[in-house]
Amino acid sequence: MIEARRLHILRAVADHRTVTAAAAALYLTPSAVSQQLAALEQETGHRLVERGAKGVRLTAAGEILLNHTNAVLAQLERAEAELAAYSSGAAGTVTVASFATGIALVVAPAVARLAETSPGIRIRVQDAEGDASLPMVLDRQVDVAVAVEYRGAPPADDPRLTHVPLYAEPFDAVVPVTHRLADAAEVPLAELAKDAWIGPYPGNPCHDVVVLACESAGFQPRLEHSSDDFRAVVALASADAGVALVPRSALRGMDLTGVVVRPVDGVAPTRRVFAAVRRGAEEHPLIRPVLDALGEAARRQDAET
């Protein structure tokens, strides 16, 4: 008989690629993870992992078991959801991880809404970028992630996660008031190829959006300054330190003295925001109202823009 907790460990090793990283995510010691993997190999009668200089990879048998693991763990999430519904799970805590603008736009309004409609549900919010929040969901550190599509992100059909689209928003060009394109109605990105750029650090999903947009315009942006705080990005642009692309919602209420904000000419780069939960958990009686409240907040957001 295969123990489900060992399947959790197998998936964590597959996700994190090293025993040490998987152990940290699961709050276990590396030796405990190794012992559980060895026990799982005994239970299945197959070698499941191979260790190398660059970490751990699954064998062919391990990949077969991982495919079943995703289905089994999703079904266990559904079982927990149905049992919670059976016992009218109307009270409990749901932890939501989101990037800062997502907290302001949809998470905070959802928290306010749930206080009225589902007072038994307590929301705990953690600030985390999308590339961090999705692994946190998979590692069961949080229940819901509000994240942004980015290169390398789990796709919408990932068997481990259920994606719920929330909203999409364009990036606008932010240039100093002294910039040669400050008077343009729209800014062609190709015209910024020789400028210094200000943008998020690599790893931030918005960094990927900026780089991909510039690559589509035929150049690699020369990132002279880096910050994940868009207020800092705009402040540097106002100091004539460079140009930037900033999500439109992040500019709301910001001091724009010294800069000009213009839409991008042509197809604007866009960040697409979604909520994600472990597959099978989307109908849990504590999580479903949270997803519904996030969706309602996103629809209001779309109506206002």
GROMACS .gro file of C-alpha atoms in nm:
model
  305
    1MET     CA    1   0.000   0.000   0.000
    2ILE     CA    2   0.142   0.339  -0.103
    3GLU     CA    3   0.117   0.608   0.164
    4ALA     CA    4  -0.022   0.942   0.044
    5ARG     CA    5   0.225   1.146   0.250
    6ARG     CA    6   0.508   0.985   0.057
    7LEU     CA    7   0.343   1.093  -0.266
    8HIS     CA    8   0.351   1.451  -0.135
    9ILE     CA    9   0.725   1.408  -0.082
   10LEU     CA   10   0.777   1.264  -0.431
   11ARG     CA   11   0.600   1.562  -0.589
   12ALA     CA   12   0.796   1.810  -0.379
   13VAL     CA   13   1.122   1.651  -0.492
   14ALA     CA   14   1.006   1.664  -0.853
   15ASP     CA   15   0.908   2.031  -0.814
   16HIS     CA   16   1.219   2.149  -0.629
   17ARG     CA   17   1.478   1.924  -0.796
   18THR     CA   18   1.682   1.871  -0.479
   19VAL     CA   19   1.616   1.681  -0.157
   20THR     CA   20   1.733   1.979   0.048
   21ALA     CA   21   1.491   2.223  -0.117
   22ALA     CA   22   1.203   1.976  -0.096
   23ALA     CA   23   1.278   1.919   0.271
   24ALA     CA   24   1.276   2.293   0.341
   25ALA     CA   25   0.941   2.334   0.164
   26LEU     CA   26   0.790   2.046   0.362
   27TYR     CA   27   0.948   2.148   0.694
   28LEU     CA   28   1.132   1.818   0.713
   29THR     CA   29   1.498   1.727   0.737
   30PRO     CA   30   1.676   1.608   0.423
   31SER     CA   31   1.738   1.274   0.588
   32ALA     CA   32   1.365   1.233   0.657
   33VAL     CA   33   1.286   1.306   0.292
   34SER     CA   34   1.548   1.054   0.179
   35GLN     CA   35   1.407   0.793   0.416
   36GLN     CA   36   1.054   0.847   0.288
   37LEU     CA   37   1.170   0.822  -0.073
   38ALA     CA   38   1.350   0.498   0.007
   39ALA     CA   39   1.034   0.363   0.173
   40LEU     CA   40   0.828   0.464  -0.132
   41GLU     CA   41   1.071   0.280  -0.358
   42GLN     CA   42   1.029  -0.028  -0.140
   43GLU     CA   43   0.650   0.003  -0.154
   44THR     CA   44   0.648   0.031  -0.533
   45GLY     CA   45   0.935  -0.205  -0.607
   46HIS     CA   46   1.093   0.051  -0.841
   47ARG     CA   47   1.376   0.297  -0.832
   48LEU     CA   48   1.203   0.634  -0.848
   49VAL     CA   49   1.479   0.895  -0.830
   50GLU     CA   50   1.834   0.935  -0.949
   51ARG     CA   51   2.080   1.166  -0.774
   52GLY     CA   52   2.337   1.360  -0.971
   53ALA     CA   53   2.571   1.653  -0.938
   54LYS     CA   54   2.292   1.895  -1.031
   55GLY     CA   55   2.029   1.750  -0.800
   56VAL     CA   56   1.763   1.483  -0.824
   57ARG     CA   57   1.559   1.371  -1.123
   58LEU     CA   58   1.282   1.117  -1.154
   59THR     CA   59   1.338   0.789  -1.331
   60ALA     CA   60   1.089   0.667  -1.590
   61ALA     CA   61   0.908   0.477  -1.313
   62GLY     CA   62   0.914   0.791  -1.101
   63GLU     CA   63   0.752   0.992  -1.381
   64ILE     CA   64   0.479   0.730  -1.414
   65LEU     CA   65   0.410   0.746  -1.042
   66LEU     CA   66   0.419   1.128  -1.047
   67ASN     CA   67   0.139   1.135  -1.308
   68HIS     CA   68  -0.074   0.920  -1.079
   69THR     CA   69   0.035   1.126  -0.779
   70ASN     CA   70  -0.113   1.442  -0.929
   71ALA     CA   71  -0.445   1.265  -0.983
   72VAL     CA   72  -0.444   1.104  -0.637
   73LEU     CA   73  -0.362   1.426  -0.453
   74ALA     CA   74  -0.627   1.617  -0.649
   75GLN     CA   75  -0.883   1.352  -0.553
   76LEU     CA   76  -0.779   1.378  -0.188
   77GLU     CA   77  -0.833   1.755  -0.207
   78ARG     CA   78  -1.182   1.689  -0.345
   79ALA     CA   79  -1.250   1.440  -0.065
   80GLU     CA   80  -1.149   1.699   0.194
   81ALA     CA   81  -1.372   1.955   0.022
   82GLU     CA   82  -1.674   1.724   0.024
   83LEU     CA   83  -1.620   1.623   0.386
   84ALA     CA   84  -1.588   1.986   0.486
   85ALA     CA   85  -1.908   2.063   0.296
   86TYR     CA   86  -2.080   1.771   0.466
   87SER     CA   87  -1.990   1.913   0.804
   88SER     CA   88  -2.095   2.263   0.680
   89GLY     CA   89  -1.739   2.399   0.694
   90ALA     CA   90  -1.855   2.757   0.722
   91ALA     CA   91  -1.576   2.870   0.953
   92GLY     CA   92  -1.200   2.858   0.919
   93THR     CA   93  -0.891   3.033   0.792
   94VAL     CA   94  -0.783   3.065   0.428
   95THR     CA   95  -0.434   3.195   0.349
   96VAL     CA   96  -0.394   3.399   0.029
   97ALA     CA   97  -0.057   3.494  -0.123
   98SER     CA   98  -0.055   3.779  -0.374
   99PHE     CA   99   0.172   4.042  -0.525
  100ALA     CA  100   0.121   4.393  -0.384
  101THR     CA  101  -0.097   4.542  -0.659
  102GLY     CA  102  -0.313   4.231  -0.662
  103ILE     CA  103  -0.367   4.275  -0.288
  104ALA     CA  104  -0.486   4.631  -0.346
  105LEU     CA  105  -0.705   4.557  -0.648
  106VAL     CA  106  -0.876   4.227  -0.570
  107VAL     CA  107  -0.762   4.069  -0.243
  108ALA     CA  108  -0.848   4.358  -0.009
  109PRO     CA  109  -1.193   4.410  -0.171
  110ALA     CA  110  -1.252   4.034  -0.145
  111VAL     CA  111  -1.163   4.041   0.224
  112ALA     CA  112  -1.413   4.323   0.281
  113ARG     CA  113  -1.680   4.137   0.085
  114LEU     CA  114  -1.627   3.811   0.273
  115ALA     CA  115  -1.660   3.992   0.606
  116GLU     CA  116  -2.018   4.065   0.500
  117THR     CA  117  -2.114   3.744   0.320
  118SER     CA  118  -1.905   3.478   0.499
  119PRO     CA  119  -1.808   3.613   0.842
  120GLY     CA  120  -1.689   3.270   0.953
  121ILE     CA  121  -1.406   3.274   0.697
  122ARG     CA  122  -1.090   3.444   0.821
  123ILE     CA  123  -0.844   3.553   0.551
  124ARG     CA  124  -0.471   3.571   0.612
  125VAL     CA  125  -0.283   3.763   0.340
  126GLN     CA  126   0.084   3.728   0.249
  127ASP     CA  127   0.270   3.954   0.006
  128ALA     CA  128   0.448   3.734  -0.250
  129GLU     CA  129   0.529   3.765  -0.619
  130GLY     CA  130   0.368   3.517  -0.857
  131ASP     CA  131   0.683   3.314  -0.906
  132ALA     CA  132   0.690   3.257  -0.528
  133SER     CA  133   0.317   3.222  -0.456
  134LEU     CA  134   0.251   2.928  -0.689
  135PRO     CA  135   0.517   2.706  -0.526
  136MET     CA  136   0.371   2.811  -0.190
  137VAL     CA  137   0.034   2.670  -0.298
  138LEU     CA  138   0.189   2.346  -0.419
  139ASP     CA  139   0.388   2.312  -0.096
  140ARG     CA  140   0.067   2.369   0.106
  141GLN     CA  141   0.211   2.683   0.269
  142VAL     CA  142  -0.089   2.885   0.145
  143ASP     CA  143  -0.432   2.795   0.010
  144VAL     CA  144  -0.474   3.046  -0.272
  145ALA     CA  145  -0.226   3.235  -0.491
  146VAL     CA  146  -0.306   3.549  -0.688
  147ALA     CA  147  -0.036   3.541  -0.953
  148VAL     CA  148   0.069   3.670  -1.293
  149GLU     CA  149   0.143   3.463  -1.601
  150TYR     CA  150   0.517   3.447  -1.666
  151ARG     CA  151   0.771   3.241  -1.855
  152GLY     CA  152   0.816   2.911  -1.678
  153ALA     CA  153   0.491   2.936  -1.482
  154PRO     CA  154   0.278   2.621  -1.453
  155PRO     CA  155   0.035   2.629  -1.750
  156ALA     CA  156  -0.341   2.656  -1.711
  157ASP     CA  157  -0.379   2.281  -1.770
  158ASP     CA  158  -0.118   2.185  -1.508
  159PRO     CA  159  -0.258   1.875  -1.333
  160ARG     CA  160  -0.148   2.006  -0.991
  161LEU     CA  161  -0.337   2.337  -1.001
  162THR     CA  162  -0.673   2.488  -1.090
  163HIS     CA  163  -0.646   2.834  -1.252
  164VAL     CA  164  -0.921   3.096  -1.220
  165PRO     CA  165  -0.869   3.396  -1.454
  166LEU     CA  166  -0.919   3.729  -1.277
  167TYR     CA  167  -0.820   4.025  -1.494
  168ALA     CA  168  -0.575   4.150  -1.753
  169GLU     CA  169  -0.422   4.496  -1.768
  170PRO     CA  170  -0.190   4.677  -2.009
  171PHE     CA  171   0.150   4.822  -1.932
  172ASP     CA  172   0.196   5.192  -2.009
  173ALA     CA  173   0.518   5.365  -2.107
  174VAL     CA  174   0.659   5.597  -1.842
  175VAL     CA  175   0.914   5.851  -1.970
  176PRO     CA  176   1.066   6.169  -1.820
  177VAL     CA  177   0.888   6.494  -1.907
  178THR     CA  178   1.207   6.596  -2.090
  179HIS     CA  179   1.205   6.284  -2.308
  180ARG     CA  180   1.188   6.328  -2.686
  181LEU     CA  181   0.863   6.125  -2.697
  182ALA     CA  182   0.693   6.304  -2.407
  183ASP     CA  183   0.451   6.479  -2.644
  184ALA     CA  184   0.362   6.165  -2.841
  185ALA     CA  185   0.005   6.035  -2.809
  186GLU     CA  186   0.139   5.678  -2.804
  187VAL     CA  187   0.492   5.548  -2.758
  188PRO     CA  188   0.637   5.297  -3.010
  189LEU     CA  189   0.858   5.062  -2.809
  190ALA     CA  190   1.111   5.035  -3.092
  191GLU     CA  191   1.182   5.406  -3.044
  192LEU     CA  192   1.310   5.329  -2.691
  193ALA     CA  193   1.571   5.075  -2.802
  194LYS     CA  194   1.867   5.303  -2.724
  195ASP     CA  195   1.732   5.439  -2.393
  196ALA     CA  196   1.837   5.332  -2.047
  197TRP     CA  197   1.563   5.125  -1.884
  198ILE     CA  198   1.428   5.090  -1.530
  199GLY     CA  199   1.247   4.770  -1.438
  200PRO     CA  200   1.185   4.482  -1.201
  201TYR     CA  201   1.451   4.226  -1.117
  202PRO     CA  202   1.475   3.900  -1.315
  203GLY     CA  203   1.242   3.649  -1.156
  204ASN     CA  204   0.965   3.904  -1.110
  205PRO     CA  205   0.688   3.815  -1.359
  206CYS     CA  206   0.669   4.179  -1.471
  207HIS     CA  207   1.036   4.158  -1.573
  208ASP     CA  208   0.938   3.889  -1.823
  209VAL     CA  209   0.654   4.101  -1.961
  210VAL     CA  210   0.888   4.397  -2.017
  211VAL     CA  211   1.165   4.191  -2.175
  212LEU     CA  212   0.927   3.999  -2.403
  213ALA     CA  213   0.761   4.322  -2.518
  214CYS     CA  214   1.097   4.475  -2.605
  215GLU     CA  215   1.212   4.157  -2.779
  216SER     CA  216   0.893   4.166  -2.988
  217ALA     CA  217   0.984   4.524  -3.081
  218GLY     CA  218   1.326   4.405  -3.198
  219PHE     CA  219   1.563   4.486  -2.914
  220GLN     CA  220   1.687   4.385  -2.569
  221PRO     CA  221   1.620   4.656  -2.307
  222ARG     CA  222   1.934   4.799  -2.144
  223LEU     CA  223   1.827   4.771  -1.781
  224GLU     CA  224   2.036   5.026  -1.594
  225HIS     CA  225   1.827   5.034  -1.275
  226SER     CA  226   1.627   4.760  -1.103
  227SER     CA  227   1.350   4.771  -0.845
  228ASP     CA  228   1.042   4.558  -0.776
  229ASP     CA  229   0.869   4.866  -0.631
  230PHE     CA  230   0.697   5.059  -0.910
  231ARG     CA  231   0.700   5.377  -0.701
  232ALA     CA  232   1.078   5.358  -0.709
  233VAL     CA  233   1.069   5.288  -1.084
  234VAL     CA  234   0.858   5.600  -1.147
  235ALA     CA  235   1.074   5.809  -0.913
  236LEU     CA  236   1.385   5.711  -1.110
  237ALA     CA  237   1.212   5.793  -1.437
  238SER     CA  238   1.119   6.135  -1.298
  239ALA     CA  239   1.490   6.184  -1.220
  240ASP     CA  240   1.561   6.129  -1.591
  241ALA     CA  241   1.737   5.800  -1.514
  242GLY     CA  242   1.559   5.606  -1.787
  243VAL     CA  243   1.228   5.483  -1.927
  244ALA     CA  244   0.998   5.208  -1.804
  245LEU     CA  245   0.689   5.000  -1.867
  246VAL     CA  246   0.454   4.992  -1.567
  247PRO     CA  247   0.121   4.811  -1.518
  248ARG     CA  248  -0.159   5.065  -1.544
  249SER     CA  249  -0.312   4.982  -1.207
  250ALA     CA  250   0.023   5.031  -1.031
  251LEU     CA  251   0.021   5.395  -1.141
  252ARG     CA  252  -0.304   5.479  -0.964
  253GLY     CA  253  -0.261   5.733  -0.689
  254MET     CA  254   0.111   5.761  -0.757
  255ASP     CA  255   0.302   6.089  -0.770
  256LEU     CA  256   0.368   6.130  -1.143
  257THR     CA  257   0.547   6.464  -1.115
  258GLY     CA  258   0.835   6.467  -1.362
  259VAL     CA  259   0.708   6.186  -1.584
  260VAL     CA  260   0.465   6.137  -1.869
  261VAL     CA  261   0.251   5.824  -1.894
  262ARG     CA  262   0.154   5.716  -2.245
  263PRO     CA  263  -0.009   5.404  -2.391
  264VAL     CA  264   0.213   5.181  -2.601
  265ASP     CA  265   0.166   5.205  -2.975
  266GLY     CA  266   0.025   4.886  -3.122
  267VAL     CA  267  -0.040   4.575  -2.911
  268ALA     CA  268   0.030   4.675  -2.552
  269PRO     CA  269   0.222   4.436  -2.327
  270THR     CA  270  -0.023   4.288  -2.080
  271ARG     CA  271  -0.008   4.110  -1.749
  272ARG     CA  272  -0.272   3.845  -1.696
  273VAL     CA  273  -0.370   3.783  -1.337
  274PHE     CA  274  -0.526   3.463  -1.208
  275ALA     CA  275  -0.600   3.283  -0.885
  276ALA     CA  276  -0.465   2.932  -0.834
  277VAL     CA  277  -0.545   2.657  -0.587
  278ARG     CA  278  -0.440   2.296  -0.561
  279ARG     CA  279  -0.647   2.096  -0.809
  280GLY     CA  280  -0.945   1.947  -0.632
  281ALA     CA  281  -0.959   2.217  -0.364
  282GLU     CA  282  -1.157   2.467  -0.572
  283GLU     CA  283  -1.492   2.349  -0.432
  284HIS     CA  284  -1.383   2.340  -0.068
  285PRO     CA  285  -1.650   2.533   0.128
  286LEU     CA  286  -1.388   2.768   0.267
  287ILE     CA  287  -1.200   2.823  -0.060
  288ARG     CA  288  -1.495   2.850  -0.302
  289PRO     CA  289  -1.628   3.173  -0.141
  290VAL     CA  290  -1.279   3.321  -0.155
  291LEU     CA  291  -1.246   3.246  -0.526
  292ASP     CA  292  -1.594   3.388  -0.587
  293ALA     CA  293  -1.509   3.706  -0.395
  294LEU     CA  294  -1.183   3.747  -0.588
  295GLY     CA  295  -1.372   3.704  -0.915
  296GLU     CA  296  -1.634   3.960  -0.811
  297ALA     CA  297  -1.361   4.210  -0.717
  298ALA     CA  298  -1.191   4.150  -1.053
  299ARG     CA  299  -1.516   4.211  -1.242
  300ARG     CA  300  -1.564   4.537  -1.056
  301GLN     CA  301  -1.208   4.628  -1.144
  302ASP     CA  302  -1.277   4.566  -1.513
  303ALA     CA  303  -1.596   4.773  -1.495
  304GLU     CA  304  -1.406   5.070  -1.353
  305THR     CA  305  -1.130   5.068  -1.618
   0.00000   0.00000   0.00000
